[in-house]
Coordinates of C-alpha atoms and ligand atoms in Angstrom, one line a residue:
M1 CA 5.3 30.3 -2.7
Q2 CA 2.8 32.6 -1.5
D3 CA 0.4 32.0 1.2
P4 CA 0.0 28.3 0.7
I5 CA -3.1 26.3 1.8
V6 CA -2.3 23.0 3.5
G7 CA -4.6 20.0 4.2
I8 CA -5.1 19.0 7.8
D9 CA -6.5 15.7 9.2
L10 CA -7.4 16.7 12.7
G11 CA -7.9 13.1 14.1
T12 CA -9.1 11.7 17.4
T13 CA -5.8 9.9 18.0
N14 CA -3.3 11.4 15.5
S15 CA -3.3 14.5 13.3
L16 CA -1.5 15.2 10.1
V17 CA -0.6 18.0 7.7
A18 CA 0.0 17.5 4.0
F19 CA 0.6 19.8 1.1
A20 CA 0.3 19.2 -2.7
D21 CA 2.1 21.0 -5.4
A22 CA 3.2 20.0 -8.9
R23 CA 4.8 16.8 -7.5
G24 CA 1.6 15.7 -6.0
P25 CA 0.5 15.5 -2.4
R26 CA 2.9 14.7 0.5
V27 CA 2.7 14.6 4.2
L28 CA 4.8 17.3 6.0
G29 CA 6.9 16.9 9.2
P30 CA 9.6 14.5 10.4
G31 CA 9.2 10.7 10.1
R32 CA 5.7 9.7 9.0
G33 CA 4.4 13.1 10.1
L34 CA 1.9 11.8 12.7
V35 CA 1.3 14.1 15.6
P36 CA -0.5 12.5 18.4
S37 CA -3.7 14.6 19.2
V38 CA -2.6 14.8 22.9
I39 CA -2.4 18.1 24.8
R40 CA -0.9 18.8 28.2
V41 CA -1.8 22.1 29.9
D42 CA 1.1 23.0 32.3
P43 CA 1.1 26.1 34.4
T44 CA 4.0 27.3 32.3
G45 CA 2.7 26.4 28.9
V46 CA 1.3 23.7 26.7
V47 CA 2.9 20.5 25.5
V48 CA 1.5 18.9 22.3
G49 CA 2.1 15.6 20.5
E50 CA 4.6 12.8 21.1
S51 CA 6.0 14.2 24.4
A52 CA 2.5 14.9 25.8
K53 CA 1.6 11.3 24.9
A54 CA 4.8 9.8 26.3
E55 CA 4.4 11.6 29.6
R56 CA 0.6 11.1 30.0
A57 CA 0.9 8.7 32.9
L58 CA 2.9 11.3 34.9
H59 CA 0.4 14.0 34.3
P60 CA -3.0 12.3 34.3
H61 CA -5.1 15.4 35.2
T62 CA -3.6 17.9 32.9
T63 CA -3.2 15.7 29.8
F64 CA -6.0 15.4 27.3
A65 CA -6.5 13.0 24.4
S66 CA -9.6 12.2 22.2
V67 CA -10.7 15.8 22.4
K68 CA -12.4 15.3 19.0
R69 CA -15.1 13.3 20.9
L70 CA -16.1 16.3 22.8
I71 CA -15.8 19.2 20.2
G72 CA -19.0 21.1 19.6
R73 CA -21.2 18.9 21.6
S74 CA -23.2 19.4 24.8
A75 CA -21.9 17.7 28.0
A76 CA -25.2 15.9 28.3
E77 CA -24.8 14.5 24.9
V78 CA -21.3 13.3 25.5
R79 CA -22.4 11.7 28.7
D80 CA -25.3 9.9 27.0
A81 CA -22.8 8.5 24.4
G82 CA -20.6 7.2 27.2
A83 CA -18.0 9.8 27.9
P84 CA -14.3 8.9 27.1
Q85 CA -12.5 7.8 30.2
G86 CA -10.0 10.2 32.0
L87 CA -11.1 13.3 30.2
G88 CA -12.6 15.1 33.2
L89 CA -15.6 16.1 31.4
V90 CA -17.5 19.2 32.9
D91 CA -20.4 21.4 31.8
G92 CA -19.0 24.5 30.0
P93 CA -20.7 27.6 28.9
R94 CA -24.2 27.0 27.4
G95 CA -24.0 23.4 28.6
L96 CA -21.1 22.6 26.1
A97 CA -18.8 19.8 26.8
A98 CA -15.6 21.2 28.4
V99 CA -12.8 20.0 30.6
R100 CA -11.2 21.5 33.7
V101 CA -7.6 22.2 34.5
G102 CA -7.0 23.6 38.0
D103 CA -9.5 26.4 38.3
R104 CA -9.9 26.9 34.5
T105 CA -12.6 25.5 32.3
L106 CA -11.3 24.9 28.7
L107 CA -13.4 24.2 25.6
P108 CA -12.2 21.4 23.3
Q109 CA -11.8 23.9 20.5
E110 CA -9.1 25.6 22.6
L111 CA -7.3 22.3 23.1
S112 CA -7.5 21.4 19.4
A113 CA -6.2 24.8 18.6
H114 CA -2.9 23.8 20.1
V115 CA -2.8 20.7 17.9
L116 CA -3.6 22.9 14.8
R117 CA -0.9 25.5 15.9
E118 CA 1.7 22.7 16.1
L119 CA 0.8 21.3 12.7
A120 CA 1.0 24.9 11.2
R121 CA 4.4 25.2 12.8
V122 CA 5.5 21.9 11.3
A123 CA 4.2 23.0 7.9
S124 CA 5.6 26.4 8.0
A125 CA 9.0 25.1 9.0
E126 CA 9.1 22.7 6.1
L127 CA 7.6 25.0 3.4
G128 CA 9.8 27.9 4.6
V129 CA 6.7 30.3 4.5
A130 CA 4.2 31.2 7.2
V131 CA 1.2 28.9 6.9
R132 CA -2.1 30.6 7.6
R133 CA -4.8 28.8 5.7
A134 CA -5.8 25.2 5.7
V135 CA -8.5 22.7 4.5
I136 CA -9.5 20.7 7.5
T137 CA -11.3 17.5 7.6
V138 CA -14.1 16.4 9.8
P139 CA -16.1 13.1 10.1
A140 CA -19.1 13.0 7.7
Y141 CA -21.5 12.8 10.6
F142 CA -20.3 16.0 12.2
D143 CA -23.2 18.4 12.6
D144 CA -23.1 22.2 12.1
G145 CA -22.0 22.8 15.8
Q146 CA -19.1 20.4 15.6
R147 CA -18.1 21.8 12.2
Q148 CA -18.3 25.4 13.6
A149 CA -16.2 24.5 16.6
T150 CA -13.6 23.0 14.5
R151 CA -13.4 26.3 12.5
D152 CA -13.2 28.2 15.8
A153 CA -10.2 25.9 16.8
A154 CA -8.5 26.9 13.6
R155 CA -9.1 30.6 14.3
L156 CA -7.7 30.4 17.7
A157 CA -4.6 28.7 16.2
G158 CA -4.2 31.6 13.8
L159 CA -5.4 29.6 10.7
E160 CA -8.2 30.4 8.3
A161 CA -10.2 27.2 7.7
V162 CA -10.7 27.9 4.0
R163 CA -12.9 24.8 3.8
I164 CA -14.2 22.0 6.1
V165 CA -14.2 18.7 4.1
N166 CA -15.7 15.4 5.0
E167 CA -13.0 12.8 5.8
P168 CA -14.3 10.1 3.5
T169 CA -14.6 12.7 0.7
A170 CA -10.9 13.6 1.2
A171 CA -10.0 9.8 1.2
A172 CA -11.8 9.4 -2.1
L173 CA -10.1 12.5 -3.6
A174 CA -6.7 11.1 -2.6
Y175 CA -7.5 8.2 -4.9
G176 CA -8.6 10.6 -7.7
I177 CA -12.2 9.6 -7.4
G178 CA -14.4 12.3 -8.6
R179 CA -11.9 14.3 -10.6
G180 CA -13.1 14.8 -14.2
H181 CA -16.1 12.9 -12.9
R182 CA -16.9 10.9 -16.0
A183 CA -19.8 9.0 -14.7
A184 CA -21.9 8.5 -11.7
E185 CA -20.2 6.1 -9.2
T186 CA -20.9 5.0 -5.7
V187 CA -18.0 4.7 -3.2
A188 CA -17.8 3.1 0.2
V189 CA -15.2 4.6 2.6
F190 CA -14.3 2.1 5.3
D191 CA -12.5 3.7 8.2
L192 CA -11.3 1.8 11.0
G193 CA -8.8 3.4 13.5
G194 CA -7.8 2.6 16.9
G195 CA -11.0 3.3 18.6
T196 CA -13.7 4.1 16.1
F197 CA -15.3 2.7 13.0
D198 CA -16.9 4.9 10.4
L199 CA -18.5 3.7 7.2
S200 CA -19.6 6.2 4.6
I201 CA -21.3 5.8 1.3
L202 CA -20.6 8.6 -1.2
S203 CA -21.9 9.3 -4.6
V204 CA -20.0 10.9 -7.3
I205 CA -22.1 13.4 -9.2
P206 CA -21.2 13.5 -12.9
G207 CA -20.4 17.1 -13.9
D208 CA -18.5 19.1 -16.4
G209 CA -15.2 18.0 -15.0
T210 CA -14.0 21.5 -14.4
G211 CA -12.8 21.0 -11.0
L212 CA -12.7 19.4 -7.6
D213 CA -15.3 21.4 -5.6
G214 CA -16.3 19.3 -2.8
E215 CA -19.9 19.0 -3.8
F216 CA -19.4 16.6 -6.5
L217 CA -18.9 13.9 -3.9
Q218 CA -22.1 13.7 -1.9
V219 CA -22.5 11.7 1.4
L220 CA -25.4 9.4 0.9
A221 CA -25.3 7.6 4.1
T222 CA -22.9 7.1 7.2
A223 CA -23.0 4.4 9.9
G224 CA -20.4 3.7 12.6
D225 CA -19.5 2.6 16.1
T226 CA -17.5 5.0 18.3
A227 CA -16.4 2.1 20.4
L228 CA -15.0 -0.3 17.8
G229 CA -11.4 -0.3 16.5
G230 CA -8.0 -1.9 16.6
D231 CA -7.8 -1.3 20.4
D232 CA -10.7 -3.9 20.7
L233 CA -8.7 -6.4 18.7
D234 CA -5.8 -5.9 21.1
A235 CA -8.1 -6.4 24.0
A236 CA -9.5 -9.7 22.6
I237 CA -6.0 -11.0 22.2
V238 CA -5.3 -9.9 25.8
A239 CA -8.4 -11.8 27.2
H240 CA -7.3 -14.9 25.3
A241 CA -3.6 -14.7 26.5
L242 CA -4.3 -13.6 30.0
P243 CA -5.0 -17.0 31.7
P244 CA -1.8 -18.6 30.4
Y245 CA 0.2 -15.5 31.2
E246 CA -1.1 -15.4 34.7
A247 CA -0.4 -19.1 35.1
W248 CA 3.1 -18.5 34.1
L249 CA 3.5 -15.5 36.5
G250 CA 2.0 -17.6 39.3
G251 CA -0.6 -15.0 40.1
P252 CA -2.6 -12.0 38.9
A253 CA -0.8 -9.7 36.5
T254 CA 0.1 -6.1 37.9
P255 CA -1.1 -3.1 36.0
Q256 CA 2.4 -2.8 34.5
G257 CA 2.3 -6.5 33.5
M258 CA -1.2 -5.9 31.9
E259 CA 0.2 -3.0 29.9
R260 CA 3.1 -5.1 28.7
L261 CA 0.7 -7.8 27.6
R262 CA -1.4 -5.3 25.8
A263 CA 1.6 -3.9 24.0
A264 CA 2.7 -7.4 23.0
A265 CA -0.8 -8.1 21.8
E266 CA -0.8 -5.1 19.6
R267 CA 2.7 -5.9 18.2
A268 CA 1.5 -9.5 17.4
K269 CA -1.7 -8.1 15.7
C270 CA 0.4 -5.7 13.5
A271 CA 2.9 -8.5 12.6
L272 CA 0.1 -10.8 11.6
S273 CA -0.8 -8.2 8.8
T274 CA 2.2 -9.4 6.9
V275 CA 3.2 -12.8 8.3
E276 CA 1.1 -16.0 9.1
C277 CA 2.5 -16.7 12.6
T278 CA 4.4 -14.6 15.2
T279 CA 5.9 -14.9 18.6
E280 CA 6.2 -11.9 20.9
R281 CA 8.3 -12.0 24.0
I282 CA 7.4 -10.3 27.4
E283 CA 10.7 -10.1 29.4
H284 CA 10.6 -10.5 33.2
E285 CA 13.4 -10.8 35.7
H286 CA 13.1 -14.6 36.0
G287 CA 12.7 -15.2 32.2
A288 CA 10.5 -14.5 29.2
W289 CA 6.8 -15.3 28.4
E290 CA 6.1 -15.9 24.8
L291 CA 2.8 -14.9 23.1
V292 CA 2.5 -17.2 20.1
L293 CA -0.4 -16.2 17.7
D294 CA -1.2 -17.1 14.1
R295 CA -3.5 -15.6 11.6
A296 CA -6.3 -18.2 11.9
L297 CA -6.4 -17.6 15.8
L298 CA -6.4 -13.8 15.4
E299 CA -9.3 -14.1 12.9
S300 CA -11.4 -16.2 15.2
L301 CA -10.8 -13.8 18.0
A302 CA -11.7 -10.9 15.6
Q303 CA -14.9 -12.6 14.4
P304 CA -17.4 -10.8 16.9
L305 CA -15.8 -7.4 15.8
L306 CA -15.9 -8.3 12.2
D307 CA -19.7 -9.1 12.7
R308 CA -20.3 -5.7 14.1
M309 CA -18.5 -4.0 11.2
A310 CA -20.5 -6.0 8.8
A311 CA -23.7 -5.0 10.5
C312 CA -22.7 -1.3 10.2
C313 CA -21.9 -1.7 6.5
R314 CA -25.3 -3.4 5.8
R315 CA -27.0 -0.6 7.7
A316 CA -25.3 2.2 5.8
L317 CA -26.0 0.3 2.5
A318 CA -29.6 0.1 3.3
D319 CA -29.8 3.9 4.2
A320 CA -28.3 4.8 1.1
G321 CA -30.8 2.7 -0.8
A322 CA -28.8 -0.4 -1.5
P323 CA -26.7 0.9 -4.4
A324 CA -24.2 -1.1 -6.2
I325 CA -20.7 0.0 -4.9
D326 CA -18.1 0.8 -7.6
R327 CA -15.2 1.6 -5.4
V328 CA -14.1 0.9 -1.7
V329 CA -11.4 3.1 -0.1
L330 CA -9.7 2.0 3.1
V331 CA -8.7 4.5 5.8
G332 CA -7.2 4.0 9.3
G333 CA -4.4 1.8 10.5
S334 CA -6.6 -1.1 11.5
T335 CA -7.6 -1.7 7.8
R336 CA -4.1 -3.3 7.3
V337 CA -5.7 -6.4 9.0
P338 CA -6.1 -8.8 6.2
A339 CA -9.4 -10.1 7.6
V340 CA -10.7 -6.6 7.7
R341 CA -9.7 -5.9 4.0
A342 CA -11.3 -9.2 3.1
L343 CA -14.5 -8.3 4.9
A344 CA -14.7 -4.9 3.2
G345 CA -14.1 -6.6 -0.2
R346 CA -16.7 -9.3 0.5
I347 CA -19.5 -7.0 1.6
F348 CA -19.2 -4.4 -1.2
G349 CA -18.3 -7.0 -3.8
V350 CA -15.2 -5.1 -5.1
E351 CA -11.6 -5.3 -4.2
P352 CA -10.7 -2.3 -1.9
Y353 CA -8.1 0.3 -2.8
T354 CA -5.0 -0.2 -0.8
A355 CA -2.3 1.8 -2.8
L356 CA -2.1 4.6 -0.3
D357 CA -1.0 4.4 3.4
P358 CA -4.4 4.3 5.2
D359 CA -3.0 6.5 8.0
V360 CA -2.4 9.3 5.6
V361 CA -5.0 9.1 2.9
V362 CA -7.3 11.7 4.5
A363 CA -4.6 14.3 4.8
L364 CA -3.4 13.7 1.2
G365 CA -7.0 14.3 0.0
A366 CA -7.3 17.4 2.0
A367 CA -4.0 18.7 0.6
L368 CA -5.3 18.1 -3.0
Q369 CA -8.5 20.0 -2.2
A370 CA -6.3 22.8 -0.8
Q371 CA -4.3 22.8 -4.0
V372 CA -7.4 23.3 -6.1
L373 CA -8.6 26.1 -3.9
A374 CA -5.3 27.8 -4.0
G375 CA -5.7 27.9 -7.8
G376 CA -2.7 25.4 -8.3
R377 CA -2.6 23.4 -11.4
T378 CA -4.6 20.2 -11.5
D379 CA -4.1 19.2 -15.0
L380 CA -1.4 16.8 -13.8
L381 CA -4.0 14.8 -11.9
L382 CA -6.5 15.1 -14.6
M383 CA -4.9 12.8 -17.0
D384 CA -7.2 10.4 -18.8
V385 CA -4.4 8.5 -20.2
V386 CA -1.5 6.5 -18.8
P387 CA 1.4 9.1 -18.8
L388 CA 4.2 6.8 -18.9
S389 CA 4.5 3.1 -19.8
L390 CA 4.1 0.5 -17.0
G391 CA 5.9 -2.7 -16.8
I392 CA 7.8 -5.3 -14.7
E393 CA 11.4 -6.2 -14.4
T394 CA 12.6 -9.4 -16.0
A395 CA 15.8 -11.3 -15.7
G396 CA 18.9 -9.2 -16.2
G397 CA 17.3 -5.9 -15.3
A398 CA 15.3 -5.5 -18.5
V399 CA 11.7 -4.2 -18.5
A400 CA 8.8 -6.1 -20.0
K401 CA 6.3 -3.4 -20.9
M402 CA 2.8 -4.3 -19.9
I403 CA 0.8 -1.1 -20.7
V404 CA 2.2 1.5 -23.0
R405 CA 2.0 5.1 -22.6
N406 CA -1.0 7.1 -23.7
S407 CA -3.2 4.0 -23.3
A408 CA -6.7 5.3 -22.3
M409 CA -7.7 4.6 -18.8
P410 CA -9.1 2.2 -17.8
A411 CA -6.3 -0.1 -19.3
R412 CA -5.6 -3.8 -18.8
A413 CA -3.0 -6.2 -19.8
T414 CA -2.0 -9.9 -19.0
E415 CA 1.3 -11.7 -19.7
M416 CA 2.9 -15.0 -18.6
F417 CA 6.1 -15.2 -17.1
S418 CA 8.3 -18.0 -15.7
T419 CA 11.4 -18.6 -13.3
G420 CA 14.9 -18.7 -14.4
V421 CA 16.4 -20.9 -11.7
D422 CA 15.5 -24.5 -10.7
G423 CA 13.5 -24.9 -7.5
Q424 CA 12.6 -21.3 -7.1
T425 CA 9.9 -21.0 -4.3
A426 CA 9.5 -17.3 -4.6
V427 CA 9.3 -14.8 -7.5
K428 CA 10.0 -11.1 -6.8
L429 CA 7.9 -8.7 -8.9
H430 CA 9.1 -5.3 -9.5
V431 CA 6.8 -2.8 -11.1
V432 CA 8.3 0.1 -13.0
Q433 CA 7.3 3.1 -15.0
G434 CA 9.1 4.7 -17.8
E435 CA 9.9 4.5 -21.5
R436 CA 13.4 3.1 -21.3
E437 CA 14.3 -0.6 -21.8
L438 CA 16.2 -1.1 -18.7
V439 CA 15.1 -1.0 -15.0
K440 CA 17.9 1.2 -14.0
D441 CA 16.6 4.1 -16.3
C442 CA 13.0 3.8 -15.1
R443 CA 11.0 4.8 -12.0
S444 CA 10.4 2.1 -9.4
L445 CA 6.8 2.0 -8.3
A446 CA 6.6 -1.0 -6.1
T447 CA 8.0 -4.5 -5.4
F448 CA 6.1 -7.6 -4.1
E449 CA 6.7 -11.2 -3.8
L450 CA 4.8 -14.2 -4.8
R451 CA 5.9 -16.8 -2.2
G452 CA 5.2 -20.4 -1.3
L453 CA 5.6 -21.9 -4.8
P454 CA 6.3 -25.7 -4.9
P455 CA 9.9 -26.1 -6.2
M456 CA 9.8 -26.7 -10.0
P457 CA 12.5 -26.7 -12.7
A458 CA 13.3 -23.3 -14.2
G459 CA 10.7 -22.4 -16.8
I460 CA 8.0 -24.6 -15.6
P461 CA 6.0 -22.4 -13.2
Q462 CA 3.5 -20.3 -15.1
V463 CA 3.2 -16.9 -13.4
Q464 CA 0.3 -14.9 -14.9
V465 CA 0.8 -11.2 -14.3
D466 CA -2.2 -8.8 -14.7
F467 CA -1.9 -5.1 -14.8
M468 CA -5.1 -3.1 -14.4
V469 CA -5.2 0.7 -14.4
D470 CA -8.8 2.0 -13.4
A471 CA -10.5 5.1 -14.4
N472 CA -9.0 6.9 -11.4
G473 CA -5.5 5.9 -12.4
V474 CA -4.9 3.4 -9.7
L475 CA -2.8 0.5 -10.8
A476 CA -3.6 -3.0 -9.5
V477 CA -1.0 -5.7 -10.3
H478 CA -2.0 -9.2 -9.6
A479 CA 0.3 -12.3 -10.0
V480 CA -0.8 -15.9 -9.8
E481 CA 1.2 -19.1 -10.3
R482 CA -1.2 -21.1 -12.2
R483 CA 0.0 -24.6 -11.2
S484 CA -0.1 -24.0 -7.4
G485 CA -2.7 -21.3 -7.4
R486 CA -0.5 -19.1 -5.2
R487 CA -1.3 -15.4 -5.7
A488 CA 0.0 -11.9 -4.6
Q489 CA -0.9 -8.5 -5.5
V490 CA 0.0 -4.8 -5.0
Q491 CA -1.7 -1.4 -5.8
V492 CA 0.1 2.0 -6.6
V493 CA -0.9 5.3 -7.9
P494 CA 1.6 5.9 -10.7
A495 CA 0.8 9.5 -11.3
Y496 CA 1.9 10.5 -7.7
G497 CA 4.9 12.6 -7.6
L498 CA 5.2 12.8 -11.4
T499 CA 5.3 16.3 -12.9
T500 CA 4.6 17.0 -16.5
D501 CA 8.2 18.1 -16.9
E502 CA 9.4 14.8 -15.7
V503 CA 7.0 12.9 -18.2
D504 CA 8.5 15.2 -21.0
R505 CA 12.0 14.4 -19.9
M506 CA 11.4 10.7 -19.7
E507 CA 10.0 10.7 -23.1
A508 CA 12.8 12.7 -24.6
E509 CA 15.4 10.5 -23.0
S510 CA 13.7 7.4 -24.4
L511 CA 14.0 8.8 -28.0
E512 CA 17.6 9.8 -27.6
H513 CA 18.5 6.4 -26.2
A514 CA 16.2 4.3 -28.4
R515 CA 18.8 2.5 -30.3
E516 CA 21.2 1.7 -27.5
D517 CA 18.3 0.6 -25.3
M518 CA 17.0 -1.7 -27.8
H519 CA 20.3 -3.2 -28.2
A520 CA 20.8 -3.6 -24.4
H521 CA 17.5 -5.1 -24.0
R522 CA 18.0 -7.6 -26.8
V523 CA 21.4 -8.6 -25.5
I524 CA 19.9 -9.2 -22.0
D525 CA 17.3 -11.3 -23.3
L526 CA 19.7 -13.4 -25.5
V527 CA 21.8 -14.0 -22.4
V528 CA 18.9 -15.1 -20.3
N529 CA 17.7 -17.5 -23.2
A530 CA 21.1 -18.8 -24.0
R531 CA 21.8 -19.7 -20.3
L532 CA 18.6 -21.7 -20.2
D533 CA 19.4 -23.5 -23.4
I534 CA 22.8 -24.4 -22.2
T535 CA 21.6 -25.7 -18.9
W536 CA 19.0 -27.9 -20.6
I537 CA 21.5 -29.1 -23.3
E538 CA 24.2 -30.0 -20.7
E539 CA 21.7 -31.9 -18.6
A540 CA 20.5 -33.9 -21.6
R541 CA 24.0 -34.6 -22.6
T542 CA 24.7 -36.1 -19.2
R543 CA 21.8 -38.3 -19.4
A544 CA 21.8 -39.3 -23.1
G545 CA 25.3 -38.6 -24.3
A546 CA 26.2 -42.3 -24.4
L547 CA 23.6 -42.8 -27.2
L548 CA 25.4 -40.5 -29.5
D549 CA 28.6 -40.7 -31.6
A550 CA 31.8 -38.7 -30.8
A551 CA 31.8 -36.5 -33.9
Y552 CA 28.3 -35.2 -33.0
L553 CA 29.2 -34.6 -29.5
E554 CA 32.3 -32.7 -30.6
D555 CA 30.4 -30.5 -33.0
L556 CA 27.8 -29.7 -30.2
E557 CA 30.6 -28.8 -27.7
G558 CA 31.8 -26.3 -30.4
H559 CA 28.4 -24.6 -30.6
L560 CA 28.3 -24.5 -26.8
T561 CA 31.6 -22.9 -26.4
R562 CA 30.8 -20.3 -29.0
L563 CA 27.6 -19.3 -27.3
K564 CA 29.3 -19.2 -23.8
G565 CA 31.8 -16.8 -25.4
F566 CA 28.9 -14.4 -26.4
I567 CA 27.6 -14.6 -22.9
A568 CA 30.9 -13.8 -21.3
L569 CA 31.4 -10.8 -23.7
A570 CA 27.9 -9.6 -22.9
E571 CA 28.7 -9.6 -19.2
R572 CA 32.0 -7.7 -19.7
S573 CA 30.9 -5.2 -22.2
P574 CA 27.5 -5.5 -23.5
G575 CA 27.9 -2.6 -25.9
Q576 CA 30.4 -4.5 -27.9
V577 CA 28.3 -7.6 -28.5
D578 CA 27.1 -8.2 -32.1
A579 CA 23.5 -9.2 -31.2
D580 CA 22.8 -10.6 -34.6
A581 CA 25.7 -12.8 -34.5
F582 CA 24.8 -13.8 -30.9
H583 CA 21.4 -14.6 -32.1
A584 CA 22.7 -16.7 -35.0
A585 CA 25.0 -18.6 -32.6
K586 CA 22.0 -19.5 -30.4
D587 CA 19.9 -20.6 -33.3
A588 CA 22.8 -22.8 -34.5
L589 CA 23.0 -24.5 -31.1
D590 CA 19.3 -25.0 -31.0
R591 CA 19.3 -26.7 -34.3
A592 CA 22.4 -28.8 -33.6
S593 CA 20.9 -29.9 -30.2
M594 CA 17.8 -31.5 -31.9
R595 CA 19.5 -34.9 -32.1
L596 CA 20.5 -34.7 -28.5
H597 CA 16.9 -34.0 -27.4
E598 CA 15.5 -36.9 -29.4
A599 CA 18.2 -39.1 -27.8
A600 CA 17.2 -37.8 -24.4
I601 CA 13.6 -38.7 -25.0
V602 CA 14.5 -42.2 -26.2
Q603 CA 16.7 -42.6 -23.2
S604 CA 14.0 -41.6 -20.8
L605 CA 11.4 -43.9 -22.5
Q606 CA 14.0 -46.8 -22.3
S607 CA 14.6 -46.1 -18.7
M608 CA 10.9 -46.6 -18.1
D609 CA 11.4 -50.0 -19.8
R610 CA 8.6 -49.7 -22.4
G611 CA 10.7 -51.1 -25.2
V612 CA 10.4 -48.1 -27.3
K613 CA 12.9 -47.9 -30.2
G614 CA 12.6 -44.3 -31.3
V615 CA 10.5 -41.3 -31.6
V616 CA 8.2 -40.7 -34.6
Q617 CA 7.6 -37.3 -36.2
P618 CA 4.3 -35.7 -35.2
Ligands
LIG701 P1 -5.3 5.1 13.5 O1 -6.3 5.6 14.6 O2 -6.0 5.2 12.1 O3 -4.0 5.6 13.6 O4 -5.2 3.5 13.7 C1 -4.5 3.0 14.8 C2 -4.8 1.6 14.9 O5 -4.2 0.8 13.7 C3 -4.3 0.9 16.1 O6 -5.2 0.0 16.7 C4 -3.1 0.1 15.6 O7 -2.7 -1.0 16.3 C5 -3.7 -0.3 14.2 N1 -2.6 -0.7 13.3 C6 -1.5 0.1 12.9 N2 -0.7 -0.7 11.9 C7 -1.3 -1.8 11.9 C8 -0.9 -3.1 11.2 N3 0.2 -3.2 10.4 N4 -1.7 -4.1 11.3 C9 -2.9 -4.1 12.1 N5 -3.2 -2.9 12.8 C10 -2.4 -1.9 12.7

């Protein structure tokens, strides 16, 4: 690899570097790759990231965070906007916002350069070559001065900023919006982080589809609130919990106690993104205090914040000329809050995209833009058809194909499924991709659960599963149990991490194994259905066996034994099963059990004491 171009999300709180190649875009660096945008200037050197953040309280005067709020702005402007706490803002050269460390005055770009240098180091280490070029993202509302200052920061870090891209544009690119731009579309990018909220309305300009060049996604309007984010939600929880906490403490909370309460509030908030109710403990020497919170309470605490977000969205929509919104992209950790997602969906009238991690989506988009600028192949991402079949796992590890390969995008399919075990209250749905018949030979894309089903006998729940691949290749899978109305959903981008070679290999393998795969799938289905039949028949025999003669029952037992023999063989060595004979044995049992089923109906009608003698033909 020569002189790669990486994508960098230089954030207010955290920064990230990503890279895209034939396998698609990925974040670089250890763990989730998030580098806190925190810089400490020591007399002996500079500390960046996690350690600077962790030791912030020990070095309050030499540690800087939220530098992005200062970059390229005048000190007066920053003061008017309400300067961030603890940054030690001073007037720099030409009245620019700057900070002071000892007797030195530092410009924000000098501080940001340290973060960029750290990201370049991480990327170089992982890619094994020196990284000297980057696409860097900035908020859509950044003016020329702020963009130029960001370029300067890159230069100071030894990086060429090949292009400065708007964050919402990058987020849209990560979802494939705008590539091959088939038609005009309007996109809302909803970005809610820890401290800020940004809403952008973008327009996709239809073109010849020759490439991703930044200009085909135009910003129509932006609105936001630089003092609205997940931190405010934590603060609302703290305000609610403080009186009972202090009552338990028997006096006012110390600063340390307040910090522990805040941390518990944030943990509770994050937990409530996936569960309905949570308990967070705050340990003290004389015992533990419990913060108990459920989703409904969190939502009522969040309501004033949600109202402010809604007002911003409406303002941006009005500024953009009230267009109909075709897609909604979510960015920022706080968009994991279900009430926030629901708000975004309600205001714009479309279900938001959630397939990608909202913390990394901007960096991934920047990496894709970088890949195009580096002249890397983009054909992979420009597919207009579903490259490999999409399906779900069914009992026994078989795949039910929902959308077959080469279907034109957008594509859609709906099928009905049921349970295989009595009283099942949850169904696990496993979404897979590939041409083979068994799950073990396919690529796993996602799993999700449909929970809270009322217990019903096997086969009675009606689980309707919908697959929808939209024009950008984003797959949304919805499942709803029709009797109870319970629903669940998941989104994925099936083309991520897939190379054309891999697609070719998977197709070739499916041809090579076609015969054995078909056999294996058929045997699995036969086992599942035969088991259900046997369960039903044995139950009916327990209830109504007394109404039938011994010879019939003996004959039925023979059929049952034969079918059980096939099931046992299928479990031991499925390859040896004669599927036709298995099928015939199952049919024979089904036919033989007709009399039993009739008797079972008579028996249940008699037990209702209606005096019914028999069942007439339809
Ligand atoms: P960002 O600035 O984009 O990194 O977002 C950070 C914010 O997202 C913080 O306020 C976090 O508490 C919040 N956050 C992270 N994960 C979750 C989650 N699972 N549910 C709710 N909020 C979250």
